[in-house]
XYZ file of C-alpha atoms in Angstrom:
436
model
C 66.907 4.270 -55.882
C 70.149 5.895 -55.265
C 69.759 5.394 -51.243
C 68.579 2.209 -51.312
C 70.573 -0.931 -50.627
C 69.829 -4.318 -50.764
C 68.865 -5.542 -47.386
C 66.538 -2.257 -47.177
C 64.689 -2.245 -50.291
C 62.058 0.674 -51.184
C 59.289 0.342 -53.583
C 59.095 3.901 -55.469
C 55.144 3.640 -55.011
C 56.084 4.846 -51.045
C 56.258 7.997 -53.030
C 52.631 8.136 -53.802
C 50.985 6.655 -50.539
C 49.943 8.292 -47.768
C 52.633 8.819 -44.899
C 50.427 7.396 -41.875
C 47.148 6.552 -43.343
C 46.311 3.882 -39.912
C 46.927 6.708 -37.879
C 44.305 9.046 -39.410
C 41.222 7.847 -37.631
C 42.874 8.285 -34.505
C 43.781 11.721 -35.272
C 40.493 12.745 -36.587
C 38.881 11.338 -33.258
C 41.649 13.714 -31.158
C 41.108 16.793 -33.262
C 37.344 16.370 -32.774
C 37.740 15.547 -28.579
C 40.462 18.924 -28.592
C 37.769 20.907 -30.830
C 35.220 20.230 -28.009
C 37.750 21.065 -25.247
C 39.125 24.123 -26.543
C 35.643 25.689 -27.446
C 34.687 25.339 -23.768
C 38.227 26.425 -22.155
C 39.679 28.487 -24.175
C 42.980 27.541 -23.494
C 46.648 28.635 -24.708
C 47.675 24.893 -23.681
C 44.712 23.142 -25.351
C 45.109 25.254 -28.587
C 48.677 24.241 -28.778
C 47.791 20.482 -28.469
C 45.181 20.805 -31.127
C 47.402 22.182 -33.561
C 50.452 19.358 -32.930
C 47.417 16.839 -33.786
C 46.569 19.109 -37.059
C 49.883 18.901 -37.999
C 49.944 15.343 -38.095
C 47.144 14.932 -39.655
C 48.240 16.568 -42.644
C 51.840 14.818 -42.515
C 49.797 11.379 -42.067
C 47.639 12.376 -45.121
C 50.094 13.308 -47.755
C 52.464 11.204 -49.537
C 55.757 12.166 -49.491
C 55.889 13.264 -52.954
C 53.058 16.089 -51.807
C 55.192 16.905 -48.766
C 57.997 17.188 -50.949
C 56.447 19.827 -53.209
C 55.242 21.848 -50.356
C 58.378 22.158 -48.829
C 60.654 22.441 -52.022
C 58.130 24.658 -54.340
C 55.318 26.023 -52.519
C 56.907 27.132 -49.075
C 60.152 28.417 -50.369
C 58.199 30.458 -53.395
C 55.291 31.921 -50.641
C 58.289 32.986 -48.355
C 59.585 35.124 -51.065
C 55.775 36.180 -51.987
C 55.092 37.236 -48.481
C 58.213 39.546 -48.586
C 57.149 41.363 -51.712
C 53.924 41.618 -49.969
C 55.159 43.422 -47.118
C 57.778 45.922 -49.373
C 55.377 46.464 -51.866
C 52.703 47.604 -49.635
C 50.172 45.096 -51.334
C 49.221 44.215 -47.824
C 48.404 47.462 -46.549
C 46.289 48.039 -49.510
C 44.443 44.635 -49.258
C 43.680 45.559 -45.381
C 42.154 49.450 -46.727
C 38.791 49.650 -46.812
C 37.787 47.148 -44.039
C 39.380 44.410 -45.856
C 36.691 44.222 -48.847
C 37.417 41.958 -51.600
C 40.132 43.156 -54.657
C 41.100 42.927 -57.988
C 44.744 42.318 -59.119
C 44.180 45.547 -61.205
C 42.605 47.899 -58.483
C 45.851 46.665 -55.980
C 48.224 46.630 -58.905
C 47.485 50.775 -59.530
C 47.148 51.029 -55.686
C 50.867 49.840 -54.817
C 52.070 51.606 -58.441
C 52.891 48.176 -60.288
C 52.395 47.941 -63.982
C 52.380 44.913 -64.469
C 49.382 43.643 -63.165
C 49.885 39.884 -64.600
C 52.861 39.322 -62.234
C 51.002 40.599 -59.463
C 48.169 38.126 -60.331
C 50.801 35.348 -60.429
C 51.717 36.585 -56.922
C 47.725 36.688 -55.331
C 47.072 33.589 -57.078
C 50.125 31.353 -54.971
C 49.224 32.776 -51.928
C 45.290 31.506 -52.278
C 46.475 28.476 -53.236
C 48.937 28.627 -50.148
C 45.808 30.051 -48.002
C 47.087 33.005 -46.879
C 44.830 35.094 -48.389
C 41.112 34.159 -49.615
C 40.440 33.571 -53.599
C 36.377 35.005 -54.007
C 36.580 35.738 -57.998
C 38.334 35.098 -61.264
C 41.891 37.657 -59.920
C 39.609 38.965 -56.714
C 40.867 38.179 -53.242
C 39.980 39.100 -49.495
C 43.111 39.548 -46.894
C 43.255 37.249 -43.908
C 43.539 37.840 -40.306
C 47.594 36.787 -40.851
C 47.904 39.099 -44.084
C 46.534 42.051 -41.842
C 49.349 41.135 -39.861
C 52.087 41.230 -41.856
C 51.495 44.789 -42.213
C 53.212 45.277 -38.758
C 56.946 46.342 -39.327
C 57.893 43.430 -36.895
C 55.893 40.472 -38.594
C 56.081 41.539 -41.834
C 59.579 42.477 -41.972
C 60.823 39.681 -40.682
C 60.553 37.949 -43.942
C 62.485 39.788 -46.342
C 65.341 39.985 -43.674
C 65.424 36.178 -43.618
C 65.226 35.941 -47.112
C 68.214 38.394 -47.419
C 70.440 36.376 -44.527
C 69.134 33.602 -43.320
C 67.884 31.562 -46.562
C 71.574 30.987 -48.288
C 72.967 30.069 -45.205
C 71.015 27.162 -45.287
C 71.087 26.295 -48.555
C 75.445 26.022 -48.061
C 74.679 23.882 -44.678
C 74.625 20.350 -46.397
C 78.061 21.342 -48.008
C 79.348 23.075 -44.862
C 79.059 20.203 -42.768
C 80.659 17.516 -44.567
C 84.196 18.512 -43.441
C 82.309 17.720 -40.199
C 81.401 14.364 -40.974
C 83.101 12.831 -43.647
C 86.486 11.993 -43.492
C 87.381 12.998 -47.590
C 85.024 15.900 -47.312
C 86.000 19.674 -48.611
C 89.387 20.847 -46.928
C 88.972 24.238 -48.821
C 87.898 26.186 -46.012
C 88.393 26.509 -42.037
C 84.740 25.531 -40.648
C 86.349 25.887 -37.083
C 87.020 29.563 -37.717
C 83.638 30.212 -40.316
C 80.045 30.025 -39.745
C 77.823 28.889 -43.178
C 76.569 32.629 -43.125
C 79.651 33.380 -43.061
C 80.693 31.332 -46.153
C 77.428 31.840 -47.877
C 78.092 35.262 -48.204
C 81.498 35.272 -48.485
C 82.370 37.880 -45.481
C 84.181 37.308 -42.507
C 82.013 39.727 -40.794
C 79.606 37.455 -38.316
C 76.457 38.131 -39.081
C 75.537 41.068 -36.132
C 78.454 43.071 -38.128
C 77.215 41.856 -41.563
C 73.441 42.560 -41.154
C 74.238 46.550 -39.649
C 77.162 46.592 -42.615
C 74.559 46.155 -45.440
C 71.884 48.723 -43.641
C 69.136 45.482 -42.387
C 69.366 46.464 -38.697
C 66.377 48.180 -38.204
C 64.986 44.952 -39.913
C 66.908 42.539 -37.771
C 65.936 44.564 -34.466
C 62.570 44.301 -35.956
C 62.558 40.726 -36.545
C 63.998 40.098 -32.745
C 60.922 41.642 -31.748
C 58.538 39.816 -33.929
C 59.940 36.254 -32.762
C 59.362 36.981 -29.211
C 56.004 38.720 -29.592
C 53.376 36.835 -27.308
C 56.122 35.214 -25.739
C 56.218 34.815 -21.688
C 58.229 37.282 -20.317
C 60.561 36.026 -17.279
C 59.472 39.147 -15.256
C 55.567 37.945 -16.028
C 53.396 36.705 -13.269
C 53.774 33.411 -12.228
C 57.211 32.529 -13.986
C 60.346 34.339 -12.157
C 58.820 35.549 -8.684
C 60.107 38.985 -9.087
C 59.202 40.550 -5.872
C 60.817 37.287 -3.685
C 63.923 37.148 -5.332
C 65.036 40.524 -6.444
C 62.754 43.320 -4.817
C 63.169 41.579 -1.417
C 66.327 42.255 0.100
C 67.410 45.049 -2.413
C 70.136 47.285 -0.723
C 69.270 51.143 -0.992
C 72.803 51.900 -1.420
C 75.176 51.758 -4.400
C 78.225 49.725 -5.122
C 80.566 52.806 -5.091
C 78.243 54.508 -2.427
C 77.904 58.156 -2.222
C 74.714 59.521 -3.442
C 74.529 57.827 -6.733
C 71.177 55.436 -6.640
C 71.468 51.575 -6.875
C 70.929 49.773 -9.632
C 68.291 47.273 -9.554
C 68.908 45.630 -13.422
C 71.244 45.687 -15.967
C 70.475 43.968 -18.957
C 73.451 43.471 -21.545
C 73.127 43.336 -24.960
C 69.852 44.599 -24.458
C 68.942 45.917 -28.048
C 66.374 48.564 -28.097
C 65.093 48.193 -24.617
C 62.132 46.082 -25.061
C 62.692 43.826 -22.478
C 64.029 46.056 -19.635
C 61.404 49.111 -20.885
C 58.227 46.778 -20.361
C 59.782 45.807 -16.837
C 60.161 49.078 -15.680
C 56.699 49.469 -16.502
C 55.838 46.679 -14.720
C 57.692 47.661 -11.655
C 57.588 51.116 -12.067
C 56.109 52.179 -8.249
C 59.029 49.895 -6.921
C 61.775 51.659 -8.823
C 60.435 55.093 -8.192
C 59.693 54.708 -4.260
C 63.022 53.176 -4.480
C 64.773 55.371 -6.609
C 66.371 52.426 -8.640
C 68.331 52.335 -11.574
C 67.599 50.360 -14.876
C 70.612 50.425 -17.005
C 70.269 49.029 -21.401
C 73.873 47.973 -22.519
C 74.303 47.954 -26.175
C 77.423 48.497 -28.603
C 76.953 52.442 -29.784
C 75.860 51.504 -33.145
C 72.080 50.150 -31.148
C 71.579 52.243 -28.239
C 72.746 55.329 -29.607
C 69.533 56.050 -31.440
C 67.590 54.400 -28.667
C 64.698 57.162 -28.751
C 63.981 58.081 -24.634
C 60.823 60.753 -25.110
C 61.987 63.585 -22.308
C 58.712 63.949 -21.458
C 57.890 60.503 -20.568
C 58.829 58.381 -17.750
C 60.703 56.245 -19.465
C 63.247 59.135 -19.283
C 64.429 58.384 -15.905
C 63.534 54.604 -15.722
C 65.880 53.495 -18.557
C 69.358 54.942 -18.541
C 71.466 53.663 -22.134
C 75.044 52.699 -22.001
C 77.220 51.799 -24.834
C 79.764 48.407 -23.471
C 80.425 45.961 -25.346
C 79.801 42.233 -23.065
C 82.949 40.814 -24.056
C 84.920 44.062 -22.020
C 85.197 44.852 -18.255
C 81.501 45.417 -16.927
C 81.367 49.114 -15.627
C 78.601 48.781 -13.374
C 79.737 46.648 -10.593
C 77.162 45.058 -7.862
C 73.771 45.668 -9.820
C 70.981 43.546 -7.646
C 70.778 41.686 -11.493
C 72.114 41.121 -14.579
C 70.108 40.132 -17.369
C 70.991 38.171 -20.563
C 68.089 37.680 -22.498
C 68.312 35.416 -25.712
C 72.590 36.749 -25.794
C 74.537 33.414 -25.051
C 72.991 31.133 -27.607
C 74.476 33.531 -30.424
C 78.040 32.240 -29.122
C 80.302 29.323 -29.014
C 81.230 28.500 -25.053
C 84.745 29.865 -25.043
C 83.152 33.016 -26.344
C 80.257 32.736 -23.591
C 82.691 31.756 -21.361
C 84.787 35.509 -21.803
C 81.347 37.149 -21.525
C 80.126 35.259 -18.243
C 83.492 35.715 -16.480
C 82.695 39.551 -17.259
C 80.024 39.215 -15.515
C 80.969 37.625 -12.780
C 83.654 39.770 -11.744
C 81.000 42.842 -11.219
C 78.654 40.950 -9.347
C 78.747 41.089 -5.546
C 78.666 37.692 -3.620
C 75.690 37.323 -2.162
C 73.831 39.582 -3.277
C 73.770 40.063 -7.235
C 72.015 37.743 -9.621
C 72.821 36.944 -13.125
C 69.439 36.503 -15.136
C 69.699 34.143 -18.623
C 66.866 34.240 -20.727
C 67.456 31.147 -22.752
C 66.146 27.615 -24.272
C 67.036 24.605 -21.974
C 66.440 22.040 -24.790
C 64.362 19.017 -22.971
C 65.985 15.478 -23.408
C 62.504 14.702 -25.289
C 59.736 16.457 -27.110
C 61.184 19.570 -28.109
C 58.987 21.817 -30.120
C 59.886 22.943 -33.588
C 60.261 26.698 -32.459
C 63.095 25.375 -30.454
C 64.758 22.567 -32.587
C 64.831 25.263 -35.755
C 66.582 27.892 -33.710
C 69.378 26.067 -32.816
C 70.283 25.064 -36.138
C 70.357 28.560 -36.976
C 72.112 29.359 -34.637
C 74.710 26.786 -36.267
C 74.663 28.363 -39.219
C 74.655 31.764 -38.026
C 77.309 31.672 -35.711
C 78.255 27.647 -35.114
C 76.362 28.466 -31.569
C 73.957 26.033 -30.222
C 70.773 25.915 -27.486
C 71.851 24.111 -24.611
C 70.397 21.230 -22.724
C 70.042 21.302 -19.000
C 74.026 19.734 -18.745
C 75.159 22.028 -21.412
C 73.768 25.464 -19.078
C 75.513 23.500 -15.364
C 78.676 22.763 -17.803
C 78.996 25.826 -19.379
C 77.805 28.118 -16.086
C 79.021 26.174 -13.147
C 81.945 23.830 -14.379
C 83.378 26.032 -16.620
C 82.611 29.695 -15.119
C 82.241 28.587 -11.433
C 78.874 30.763 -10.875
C 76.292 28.646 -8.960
C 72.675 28.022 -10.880
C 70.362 28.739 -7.971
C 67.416 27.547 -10.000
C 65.642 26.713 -13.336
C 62.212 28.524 -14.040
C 59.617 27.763 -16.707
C 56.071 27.971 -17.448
C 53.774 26.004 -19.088
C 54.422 25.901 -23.202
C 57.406 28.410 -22.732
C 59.963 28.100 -25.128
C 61.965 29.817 -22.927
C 63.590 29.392 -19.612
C 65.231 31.464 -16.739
C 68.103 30.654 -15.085
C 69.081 32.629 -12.322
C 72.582 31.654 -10.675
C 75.191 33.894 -8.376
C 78.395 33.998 -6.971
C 79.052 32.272 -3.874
């Protein structure tokens, strides 16, 4: 036992026992009390519960050996199966027909593979994963998540993690030791270099690296696929909308004259998901008003941002190539938006981008919207405790607690947070602050 010393001694059969076998019964009891709940409600917060407690269970019931393989063998290898899944077409073909049961031969010659034994190999780990259903000797049915993964933004997503994110973390044990070990490597700067960074051996960061090696329609897909189903801040009941920005909005410009005022802004915007579906939602406001929406992206995004000239998106999305870290053009906007931006950067980068911002906003009157985790002292979900350790390897960024946001936003950048709003299960926060 290489870990073990000897006031802490571990018998090797630990290995072969169940994790939490006590706690079982009391699981089994709460899975069948949430079964009974949810089947009545219906409810986003009672399904979440009852999956936490499924989770569990299965961590309770499996030794650690059996956890072990499933996370070092059977996760890493269904990852990669997925993503030859979605390039190959396999899942498209699986879905055809209704989603009747297959052969590996008949989707073999229907995604142009000849080798139909590898393909087998392929079906067969993800039944055995249970991602797709085994009915025959090399026959399998697709699954409601394997019809999925046939949309560009799910299915995607995996070979562009495979292709970035996955040797990132396989460097991040031996990236951090200079970080915690006194005679750890010296061979490289980790202040300067991210474990992307080093894992691919670039000293592009990884926005740069992932357009440099032709993935950003992937990545741009992927953004969208993480925050699919996702409360937006501009949805009912999370940032009132119409009682702190619509009320009160001036009808005149910054630089007056007759150009029209703009109502949001939202930097580093991407492809206009965000600001798109809240012009939509808004869209009587903005044209009785005759407000403004402005996406700001650098040129190598928005400029193939595709506005149909027949459609009203025409005139409720304008694009704008700026860059967040440079002067910010449009000056006293009613709001600035940030949505998922700051937790790609360190704070003395966030601190040149929010100081930016703060010099265009009008006292008083303009609001600077961030769309970002506010990590709870306790109970943080998964979704949220993954992220920000890729965001340390991606960039050495982090999510921020609730003193991290009034350090980095009030201390350091002297903009005022006005308030904190959440919803229910929202892995996400708003935080709206000004300038006083």
């Amino acid at each position: 036992m290489p870990n073990a010393t000897p006031n802490t001694p571990v018998d090797v059969a630990l290995a072969s026992t169940p994790c939490d076998m006590d706690n079982v019964p009391l699981l089994v009891s709460s899975i069948t009390a949430l079964s009974e709940r949810l089947a009545a409600s219906n409810s986003h917060e009672d399904r979440l519960q009852l999956l936490a407690k499924a989770h569990a269970l299965v961590r309770a019931l499996e030794t650690p050996r059996e956890t072990m393989i499933r996370h070092l063998w059977a996760s890493d290898t269904a990852n990669a199966s997925l993503a030859i899944g979605y390039e190959s077409g396999l899942f498209a073909q699986m879905a055809q027909g209704g989603g009747i049961a297959k052969t590996a031969a008949e989707l073999a010659q229907a995604i142009g593979w000849t080798d139909t034994s590898f393909l087998a190999r392929i079906l067969r780990h993800l039944a055995a994963t249970g991602y797709i259903v085994e009915t025959g000797p090399d026959e399998y049915l697709p699954t409601r998540f394997t019809n999925a993964m046939t949309i560009p933004m799910i299915g995607a997503s995996y070979p562009f993690v495979l292709r970035t994110a996955t040797s990132a973390t396989a460097h991040l044990p031996e990236y951090i030791k200079p970080m915690t070990h006194s005679s750890g490597s010296k061979n490289r700067d980790t202040s300067t270099l991210s474990a992307f960074q080093v894992a691919h051996s670039t000293t592009l960061n990884v926005f740069e690296y992932t357009y440099s090696i032709g993935l950003a329609n992937a990545f741009n897909l992927h953004l969208a696929g993480s925050s699919a189903g996702v409360a937006r801040w501009f949805d009912q009941g999370f940032y009132p909308v119409e009682d702190r920005l619509l009320a009160g909005i001036s009808n005149k410009s910054e630089g007056g004259g007759d150009v029209a005022p703009v109502l949001l802004v939202d930097m580093g915007g991407g492809k206009g998901w965000h600001i798109k579906e809240f012009g939509s939602r808004y869209a009587h406001v903005i044209r009785e008003g005759g407000y403004r929406l402005v996406l700001q992206d650098l040129p190598s995004v928005v400029d193939d941002v595709s506005l149909d000239p027949n459609s009203e998106e025409k005139w409720k999305v304008e694009t704008m190539a700026h860059d967040f870290f440079e002067e910010q053009p449009i000056r006293g906007a009613r709001a600035y938006s940030l949505n998922r931006v700051l937790h790609d950067w360190e704070d003395e980068q966030c601190r040149q981008i929010l100081h930016r911002i703060k010099d265009a906003m009008r006292p008083g009157y303009s609001r600077l919207l961030i769309n970002e985790v506010v990590v709870p002292r306790m109970g943080a979900k998964y979704e949220v405790t993954s992220q920000d350790l890729c965001m340390f390897m991606f960039t050495r960024a982090k999510e921020r607690t609730e003193q991290d946001w009034y350090e980095l936003l009030e201390r350091d950048t002297g903009l005022k947070i006005r308030h904190i709003w959440s919803v229910a299960n929202a892995t996400q926060s708003l935080i709206e602050c000004e300038v006083v």
